Amino acid sequence: MLSSIVIGTASTAPPYSLAATLGLIVARNGNILCGVKAPVIVLIAFIPMYMLAIAYKELNRAEPDCGTAFAWSSRAFGPVAGWIGGWAIIAADVILMANLAQIAGSYSFTFVGNLGWHSAAHLANSTAWTMGAGVLWIVVMAYVNYRGIDVSARLQYVLLSVELVVLVGVAFIALIRIYTSHGGPHSLQPSLSWLWPGGLDFGTSIAPAVLITIFIFWGFETAVTCNEESDDPSRTPGRAAVMSTVLLVLTYILVTVASIAFAGVGREEGGLSNPDSANDVFAAIGPPLFGHSFLGQIGLLLLSASILTSASACTQTSILPAARTSLSMASCKALPESFAKMHLKYQTPSVSTIVMGTVSVLFYILFTMISPNLLNALVGSIGLVIALYYAMTGYACVHYYRKTLTTSVRNFFMRGVFPLIGGATLTVVFVFALTQYAQADWLVDNDGHNVTIFGFGAVAVVGVASILIGVILMCIWWAMSPDFFRGRTLERRHAGTTPVPSSESAAIATPMVQPISATDLSSELMAAEPVLEPPLR
């Protein structure tokens, strides 16, 4: 249970996620988006996330499958929906890797600079050096995943501990300074009104901000992706996913309130509406918070270390679900069967892990070569893809359990009402946010130029294009290998019924065997050659 909670929580990379998104929630291009209302946006985003964590828990109870949204959507709605759900997981993780690698590469030099090698700090602004360091981080963390889930979990214990301790410490230091009249020149007194959305417009403020905020919760389901490697596959991962979201929202609200109160939401240097704060909130508020004393330098060092460890940890845990989703898809012939190959010693999806790491490196280099500013568009783009497959999972839970929802009050709410509300909320947010992201002036670079693709906002184009690429690849694979799409390898079914395979699937799934007696079986076992390799699950 502890390992599952650690993996689910670490997959969200709390310090990195807040550093990359808090400024975007507070302001857009220097103009107030949600301002001091950012804490309520975190709370609003948590509600559908918690409900969808319940959907993951309930679906995992019925069918623990490392393919999660792919397997469950296929069961509920058929192969097309399942394939798109699986692709969305892979696409979101691969796109995220580009942003993560950029942060990890940049903070590698920042961290070394804080240790005393001041010339290294200047390399954090070099595209070539940060890209090289980012690629190295992807390779290293892909290798950690290749070596096995136990190695990954042990590493995450250390990294997550550093992250949470530093985050909570930063929040308490900021609040103590505010309430002892030692805050910054633009500090604000925290107010309960920050937890109420009054005054915010849904279409132009709440919807796009919530979709950005979903990003900081995204990753809790990694624990469920590792369900087949858990001691109790049907119970432990689902419970860990729900507990991870609760732990995250408490941490996020505390740090968000403390950051806004200490730095303010103005455009001045260090304020959260300053364009520099959009890329990295903690880099903006860290120096004034800790000062220039020896202890202050230690604080800055720990802060940069927490962001570096969270970005590198999330680099590792982002490969986990992508590799295991492709493993599940390949085992059902929805991808080439080579993706289902397992390493006999480490018991990991070896080919899938290597391919996902390689593709992530290529996409990172591609995005960087097009424009480093494009990396800033990835958070919102990932939000679109996340909303897609999270909503599909919520709907899949309702559809899968539709025959048994009225058997108890608990089932009605946990398998029907909550997953439906979660899925519907993300669907509405997806539509409203997409219309905002598509505007040409939604994302502006450091020179004041709109970041667009084909005249549309880059955030919307990258998100929609990643989904459309999946549709194209699905059609190609359908023509090459139609078994999965004809229901031969993963048939539809729902709770409360026993699946009856079609004649085609029965020929594949049910081998023609003759009964064998216990005596004959014992003789055959005695005569069998010894197994040289450990059996796979």
XYZ file of C-alpha atoms in Angstrom:
537
model
C 0.000 0.000 0.000
C 2.761 2.450 0.947
C 4.675 1.804 -2.273
C 1.500 2.301 -4.317
C 0.714 5.608 -2.564
C 4.298 6.784 -3.074
C 4.245 5.928 -6.789
C 0.804 7.511 -7.270
C 1.799 10.700 -5.460
C 5.294 10.969 -6.930
C 3.878 10.583 -10.427
C 2.242 13.996 -10.073
C 5.622 15.594 -9.194
C 4.142 18.091 -6.676
C 6.939 20.736 -6.630
C 7.426 20.661 -10.389
C 3.669 20.699 -11.061
C 3.135 23.740 -8.847
C 6.185 25.518 -10.270
C 4.947 24.977 -13.816
C 1.236 25.741 -13.339
C 0.592 28.078 -10.401
C 1.676 31.165 -12.330
C -0.518 30.132 -15.276
C -3.548 29.791 -12.989
C -3.006 33.174 -11.362
C -2.362 35.120 -14.585
C -2.226 34.732 -18.374
C 0.386 36.712 -20.289
C 0.720 39.036 -17.307
C -3.022 39.662 -17.013
C -5.048 38.306 -14.085
C -6.778 35.006 -14.862
C -7.859 33.803 -11.403
C -5.579 35.852 -9.137
C -6.145 35.223 -5.441
C -8.890 32.742 -6.377
C -6.260 30.184 -7.477
C -6.775 28.084 -4.288
C -10.465 27.548 -5.113
C -9.471 26.462 -8.630
C -7.299 23.773 -7.035
C -10.269 22.713 -4.915
C -12.657 22.673 -7.905
C -10.218 20.559 -9.944
C -9.856 18.137 -7.034
C -13.578 17.286 -6.984
C -13.757 15.554 -10.400
C -10.277 14.095 -9.818
C -11.437 12.471 -6.585
C -14.579 11.134 -8.258
C -12.537 9.689 -11.105
C -10.095 8.156 -8.624
C -13.148 6.333 -7.238
C -13.967 5.181 -10.794
C -10.431 3.814 -11.144
C -10.796 2.065 -7.806
C -14.107 0.422 -8.750
C -12.995 -0.658 -12.230
C -9.729 -1.984 -10.860
C -11.695 -4.070 -8.377
C -13.527 -5.754 -11.232
C -10.607 -6.140 -13.606
C -7.025 -5.309 -12.567
C -5.338 -4.563 -15.893
C -2.210 -2.493 -16.417
C -3.899 -1.009 -19.498
C -6.470 0.792 -17.266
C -8.423 3.175 -19.552
C -7.587 1.075 -22.612
C -8.876 -2.189 -21.174
C -11.882 -0.731 -19.368
C -13.066 1.442 -22.273
C -12.707 -1.559 -24.585
C -14.843 -3.658 -22.254
C -17.497 -0.960 -21.937
C -17.640 0.729 -25.346
C -15.702 -1.444 -27.769
C -12.265 -1.507 -29.400
C -12.290 1.946 -31.013
C -12.959 3.784 -27.745
C -10.482 1.522 -25.967
C -7.716 2.149 -28.483
C -8.192 5.930 -28.294
C -8.144 5.748 -24.487
C -4.893 3.786 -24.535
C -3.354 6.127 -27.086
C -4.325 9.166 -24.973
C -2.362 7.747 -22.023
C 0.705 7.151 -24.179
C 0.460 10.537 -25.927
C 0.042 12.472 -22.678
C 3.056 10.777 -21.126
C 5.266 11.276 -24.186
C 4.295 14.966 -24.505
C 4.858 15.494 -20.788
C 8.347 14.060 -21.044
C 9.411 17.022 -23.201
C 8.353 19.516 -20.544
C 9.748 17.409 -17.712
C 13.087 16.977 -19.457
C 13.321 20.724 -19.975
C 12.692 21.420 -16.276
C 15.031 18.631 -15.120
C 17.781 19.795 -17.473
C 17.477 23.442 -16.447
C 17.329 22.721 -12.720
C 20.322 20.414 -12.939
C 22.479 23.452 -13.679
C 20.577 25.648 -11.216
C 21.182 23.102 -8.462
C 24.892 22.835 -9.272
C 25.092 26.645 -9.344
C 23.547 26.829 -5.864
C 26.212 24.406 -4.670
C 28.856 26.994 -5.552
C 29.701 26.418 -9.212
C 28.254 29.744 -10.320
C 29.248 29.395 -13.981
C 26.964 26.352 -14.222
C 23.955 28.478 -13.280
C 24.287 30.395 -16.556
C 23.991 27.131 -18.486
C 20.411 26.819 -17.219
C 19.478 29.436 -19.835
C 21.286 27.609 -22.657
C 18.957 25.648 -24.923
C 21.671 23.245 -26.061
C 22.993 22.432 -22.583
C 19.561 22.019 -20.995
C 18.443 19.828 -23.892
C 21.482 17.596 -23.463
C 20.890 17.290 -19.710
C 17.179 16.648 -20.285
C 17.902 13.837 -22.726
C 20.290 12.312 -20.196
C 17.596 12.397 -17.503
C 15.145 10.555 -19.769
C 17.736 7.870 -20.535
C 18.650 7.386 -16.869
C 15.054 7.140 -15.673
C 14.089 4.821 -18.528
C 16.884 2.532 -17.359
C 15.573 2.648 -13.768
C 12.161 1.541 -15.081
C 13.835 -1.159 -17.137
C 15.447 -2.601 -13.993
C 12.116 -3.282 -12.271
C 9.240 -1.893 -10.232
C 10.970 -2.527 -6.865
C 13.934 -0.365 -7.852
C 11.526 2.337 -9.027
C 9.553 2.265 -5.772
C 12.659 2.464 -3.561
C 13.955 5.457 -5.503
C 10.585 7.199 -5.223
C 10.614 6.854 -1.403
C 13.665 9.110 -1.252
C 12.619 11.577 -3.952
C 9.045 12.064 -2.702
C 10.185 12.531 0.894
C 12.459 15.389 -0.168
C 9.703 16.978 -2.249
C 6.956 16.980 0.386
C 9.194 18.080 3.258
C 10.514 21.041 1.255
C 7.061 22.058 -0.034
C 5.491 22.049 3.424
C 8.540 23.830 4.813
C 8.312 26.583 2.178
C 4.608 27.074 2.929
C 5.131 27.353 6.680
C 8.071 29.734 6.333
C 6.006 31.980 4.047
C 3.005 31.987 6.397
C 5.157 32.623 9.463
C 6.815 35.595 7.780
C 3.418 37.023 6.768
C 1.885 36.730 10.235
C 4.994 38.135 11.914
C 5.030 41.215 9.620
C 8.171 40.060 7.828
C 6.533 39.311 4.510
C 7.353 40.868 1.178
C 6.290 44.377 0.135
C 3.285 42.996 -1.733
C 2.211 40.306 0.745
C -1.479 39.651 1.378
C -3.354 38.302 4.371
C -4.914 34.905 3.517
C -8.703 35.013 3.353
C -11.475 32.418 3.245
C -12.816 34.258 0.174
C -9.901 32.710 -1.747
C -11.771 29.402 -1.436
C -14.944 30.715 -3.121
C -15.166 31.237 -6.929
C -17.381 34.335 -6.771
C -16.466 36.899 -9.413
C -14.844 34.459 -11.850
C -16.343 33.801 -15.287
C -16.747 30.096 -16.051
C -15.901 30.150 -19.758
C -12.945 32.537 -19.755
C -11.434 31.895 -16.315
C -12.646 28.818 -14.450
C -12.740 26.287 -17.315
C -9.238 26.938 -18.748
C -7.764 27.287 -15.253
C -9.323 24.008 -14.102
C -7.955 22.207 -17.153
C -4.488 23.544 -16.320
C -4.953 22.528 -12.679
C -5.933 18.989 -13.656
C -2.307 18.665 -14.695
C -1.113 18.902 -11.077
C -3.345 15.961 -10.078
C -2.588 13.898 -13.156
C -0.574 10.779 -12.402
C -2.421 9.372 -9.381
C -3.534 6.451 -11.568
C 0.063 5.266 -12.040
C -0.475 3.167 -8.925
C -3.362 1.466 -10.742
C -1.236 1.006 -13.849
C 1.101 -1.094 -11.691
C -1.812 -3.174 -10.354
C -0.605 -6.492 -11.761
C 2.662 -5.999 -9.870
C 0.906 -5.359 -6.536
C 0.400 -7.788 -3.658
C -3.389 -7.341 -3.781
C -4.104 -6.234 -7.387
C -7.855 -5.725 -7.015
C -7.781 -3.597 -3.838
C -4.439 -1.954 -3.000
C -3.860 0.135 -6.186
C -7.378 1.577 -6.224
C -7.229 2.604 -2.571
C -3.793 4.117 -3.130
C -5.116 6.219 -6.028
C -7.884 7.711 -3.878
C -5.541 8.376 -0.953
C -3.003 10.012 -3.273
C -5.527 12.588 -4.503
C -6.468 13.524 -0.918
C -2.814 13.918 0.087
C -2.187 16.043 -3.001
C -5.085 18.472 -2.551
C -4.091 19.187 1.061
C -0.508 19.896 0.002
C -1.491 21.975 -3.028
C -3.962 24.236 -1.210
C -1.475 24.897 1.603
C 1.343 25.822 -0.792
C -0.929 27.823 -3.128
C -2.349 29.948 -0.309
C 1.109 30.528 1.170
C 2.668 31.459 -2.210
C -0.071 33.929 -3.135
C -0.067 35.476 0.323
C 3.701 35.985 0.364
C 4.329 37.137 -3.222
C 1.013 38.768 -4.105
C -0.589 38.577 -7.532
C 0.789 41.780 -9.059
C 3.030 42.233 -12.099
C 6.018 43.493 -10.099
C 9.168 41.378 -9.922
C 8.422 38.321 -7.820
C 4.658 38.844 -8.114
C 2.713 35.924 -9.490
C 1.365 37.930 -12.456
C 4.885 38.714 -13.598
C 5.584 36.857 -16.897
C 8.691 35.266 -15.345
C 6.522 33.649 -12.685
C 4.466 31.830 -15.330
C 7.419 29.586 -16.174
C 8.580 28.940 -12.610
C 6.816 30.315 -9.549
C 9.400 29.118 -7.045
C 12.278 30.695 -8.929
C 10.423 34.008 -8.609
C 9.504 33.823 -4.917
C 12.444 31.758 -3.620
C 15.098 34.520 -3.285
C 12.866 37.052 -1.464
C 11.471 34.295 0.743
C 14.809 32.874 1.936
C 17.020 35.958 1.645
C 20.788 35.998 1.107
C 22.019 34.632 4.438
C 23.772 31.278 4.765
C 20.538 29.615 5.901
C 18.734 31.308 3.033
C 21.168 29.778 0.574
C 20.527 26.381 2.138
C 16.795 26.979 1.678
C 17.237 27.884 -1.997
C 19.394 24.806 -2.477
C 16.713 22.556 -0.977
C 14.000 24.238 -3.059
C 15.892 23.739 -6.315
C 16.690 20.170 -5.219
C 12.987 19.430 -4.624
C 11.991 20.686 -8.070
C 14.845 18.773 -9.695
C 13.964 15.560 -7.864
C 10.250 15.924 -8.625
C 10.886 16.525 -12.330
C 13.297 13.596 -12.513
C 10.949 11.396 -10.457
C 8.046 12.251 -12.727
C 10.268 11.511 -15.724
C 10.598 8.010 -14.336
C 6.965 7.518 -13.374
C 5.700 8.900 -16.704
C 7.398 6.037 -18.525
C 5.743 3.525 -16.167
C 2.108 3.951 -17.326
C 3.043 4.486 -20.977
C 5.066 1.270 -21.091
C 2.447 -0.775 -19.248
C -0.406 0.582 -21.350
C 1.419 -0.392 -24.535
C 2.115 -3.803 -22.967
C -1.598 -4.311 -22.337
C -2.499 -3.121 -25.826
C 0.072 -5.414 -27.420
C -1.152 -8.429 -25.436
C -4.598 -7.824 -26.981
C -3.066 -7.305 -30.455
C -3.982 -3.621 -30.457
C -0.261 -2.893 -31.014
C 2.575 -5.021 -32.418
C 3.145 -8.049 -30.219
C 6.780 -7.076 -29.633
C 5.526 -4.410 -27.192
C 4.340 -7.240 -24.929
C 7.794 -8.775 -24.482
C 8.891 -9.047 -20.853
C 12.415 -9.114 -19.457
C 12.813 -12.542 -17.857
C 15.040 -11.298 -15.011
C 13.578 -7.879 -14.209
C 9.956 -8.789 -15.035
C 9.368 -5.454 -16.804
C 7.954 -4.666 -20.273
C 11.409 -4.288 -21.797
C 10.547 -3.360 -25.376
C 7.763 -0.956 -24.345
C 10.041 0.804 -21.851
C 12.840 1.242 -24.384
C 10.470 2.452 -27.119
C 8.695 4.954 -24.832
C 12.003 6.349 -23.635
C 13.296 6.669 -27.197
C 10.135 8.323 -28.517
C 10.158 10.741 -25.575
C 13.717 11.801 -26.431
C 12.800 12.360 -30.082
C 9.730 14.447 -29.229
C 11.700 16.515 -26.732
C 14.357 17.323 -29.324
C 11.666 18.073 -31.928
C 9.732 20.467 -29.690
C 12.932 22.230 -28.625
C 14.145 22.656 -32.204
C 10.776 24.105 -33.311
C 10.689 26.614 -30.465
C 11.604 26.458 -26.762
C 8.480 28.569 -26.150
C 6.410 25.664 -27.465
C 7.337 23.769 -24.314
C 5.230 26.268 -22.348
C 2.197 25.191 -24.385
C 2.508 21.588 -23.331
C 0.881 21.891 -19.896
C -2.453 23.009 -21.372
C -2.130 20.563 -24.281
C -1.594 17.670 -21.905
C -4.653 18.830 -19.976
C -6.803 18.307 -23.067
C -5.521 14.756 -23.556
C -5.830 13.960 -19.845
C -9.415 15.210 -19.752
C -10.231 12.929 -22.687
C -9.165 9.624 -21.183
C -10.140 10.509 -17.619
C -13.677 11.313 -18.814
C -13.751 8.055 -20.805
C -12.798 6.144 -17.648
C -15.634 7.774 -15.691
C -18.175 6.908 -18.374
C -16.739 3.392 -18.678
C -17.301 2.799 -14.956
C -20.965 3.808 -15.192
C -21.537 1.738 -18.327
C -19.687 -1.316 -17.022
C -21.711 -1.419 -13.785
C -25.012 -0.234 -15.273
C -26.811 -3.531 -14.539
C -25.846 -3.551 -10.855
C -26.048 0.130 -9.867
C -29.318 -0.278 -7.989
C -28.210 -3.255 -5.909
C -27.082 -0.935 -3.086
C -26.839 2.731 -2.188
C -23.076 2.402 -2.107
C -22.913 1.036 -5.659
C -25.296 3.700 -6.941
C -23.042 6.528 -5.816
C -19.560 4.988 -6.037
C -20.074 3.285 -9.405
C -22.685 5.541 -10.930
C -23.164 9.080 -9.646
C -19.565 10.008 -8.761
C -17.868 8.624 -11.908
C -20.593 10.195 -14.081
C -20.196 13.623 -12.479
C -16.420 13.380 -12.788
C -16.549 12.423 -16.463
C -19.208 15.009 -17.327
C -17.288 17.775 -15.535
C -14.133 17.099 -17.506
C -16.120 16.938 -20.747
C -17.601 20.391 -20.161
C -14.245 21.801 -19.092
C -12.608 20.263 -22.182
C -15.023 22.027 -24.554
C -14.844 25.439 -22.884
C -11.072 25.323 -22.419
C -10.452 24.262 -26.018
C -12.247 27.354 -27.318
C -9.978 29.536 -25.171
C -6.757 27.687 -26.003
C -7.484 28.015 -29.732
C -7.346 31.815 -29.546
C -4.216 33.189 -31.205
C -3.289 35.338 -28.224
C -3.715 32.696 -25.534
C 0.054 32.041 -25.329
C 2.592 34.829 -25.840
C 6.376 34.362 -25.877
C 8.947 36.486 -24.067
C 9.146 38.894 -27.018
C 5.410 39.560 -27.016
C 4.658 37.396 -30.071
C 1.699 35.029 -30.169
C 2.723 31.351 -30.120
C 0.477 29.888 -32.831
C 0.375 26.969 -35.262
C -1.563 27.505 -38.510
C -3.007 30.663 -36.969
C -4.508 28.871 -33.962
C -3.238 28.868 -30.408
C -0.386 26.364 -30.051
C -1.918 24.902 -26.866
C -5.064 23.775 -28.684
C -3.232 22.615 -31.817
C -0.749 20.397 -29.960
C -3.526 18.822 -27.864
C -5.906 18.159 -30.754
C -3.111 17.042 -33.104
C -1.896 14.451 -30.617
C -5.397 12.948 -30.518
C -5.798 13.025 -34.317
C -2.431 11.328 -34.791
C -3.775 8.519 -32.630
C -6.851 8.184 -34.852
C -4.640 7.925 -37.943
C -2.368 5.313 -36.357
C -5.427 3.357 -35.208
C -6.769 3.213 -38.758
C -3.404 2.030 -40.068
C -3.119 -0.701 -37.446
C -6.755 -1.704 -38.017
C -5.935 -2.378 -41.675
C -2.765 -4.309 -40.766
C -4.120 -6.356 -37.839
C -7.934 -6.350 -37.479
C -8.276 -9.022 -34.753
C -8.571 -6.569 -31.861
C -10.982 -4.277 -33.695
C -13.231 -7.230 -34.539
C -13.545 -8.150 -30.871
C -11.502 -11.325 -31.146
C -8.982 -10.542 -28.407
C -10.884 -8.336 -25.924
C -14.650 -8.714 -26.040
C -17.163 -6.264 -24.568
C -18.884 -7.147 -21.311
C -20.340 -5.560 -18.192
C -20.718 -6.403 -14.513
C -23.370 -8.919 -13.590
C -23.039 -11.066 -16.681
C -20.792 -13.882 -17.781
C -19.171 -13.080 -21.127
C -20.133 -15.424 -23.939
C -17.350 -15.350 -26.548
C -18.225 -15.244 -30.208
C -17.307 -18.161 -32.426
C -14.193 -16.328 -33.614
C -12.998 -15.313 -30.151
C -13.845 -18.736 -28.755
C -11.549 -20.327 -31.283
C -8.722 -18.145 -29.997
C -9.492 -18.000 -26.286
C -10.675 -21.620 -25.683
C -8.208 -24.286 -26.772
C -9.543 -27.702 -27.793
C -8.264 -30.048 -25.047
C -9.165 -33.521 -23.869
C -9.844 -34.365 -20.190
C -6.899 -35.856 -18.336
C -6.938 -37.931 -15.180
C -4.977 -37.126 -12.051
C -2.732 -40.173 -12.577
C -1.924 -39.187 -16.143
C -1.301 -35.603 -15.087
C 1.110 -36.709 -12.351
C 3.006 -38.879 -14.831
C 3.290 -36.053 -17.315
C 4.550 -33.650 -14.651
C 7.200 -36.123 -13.493
C 8.400 -36.574 -17.079
C 8.413 -32.896 -17.917
C 11.691 -31.049 -18.335
C 12.573 -28.578 -15.553
C 11.638 -24.942 -16.066
C 14.823 -22.960 -16.612
C 13.308 -19.467 -16.466
C 11.011 -18.018 -13.802
C 7.390 -18.073 -14.958
C 5.788 -14.788 -15.986
C 2.590 -13.589 -14.360
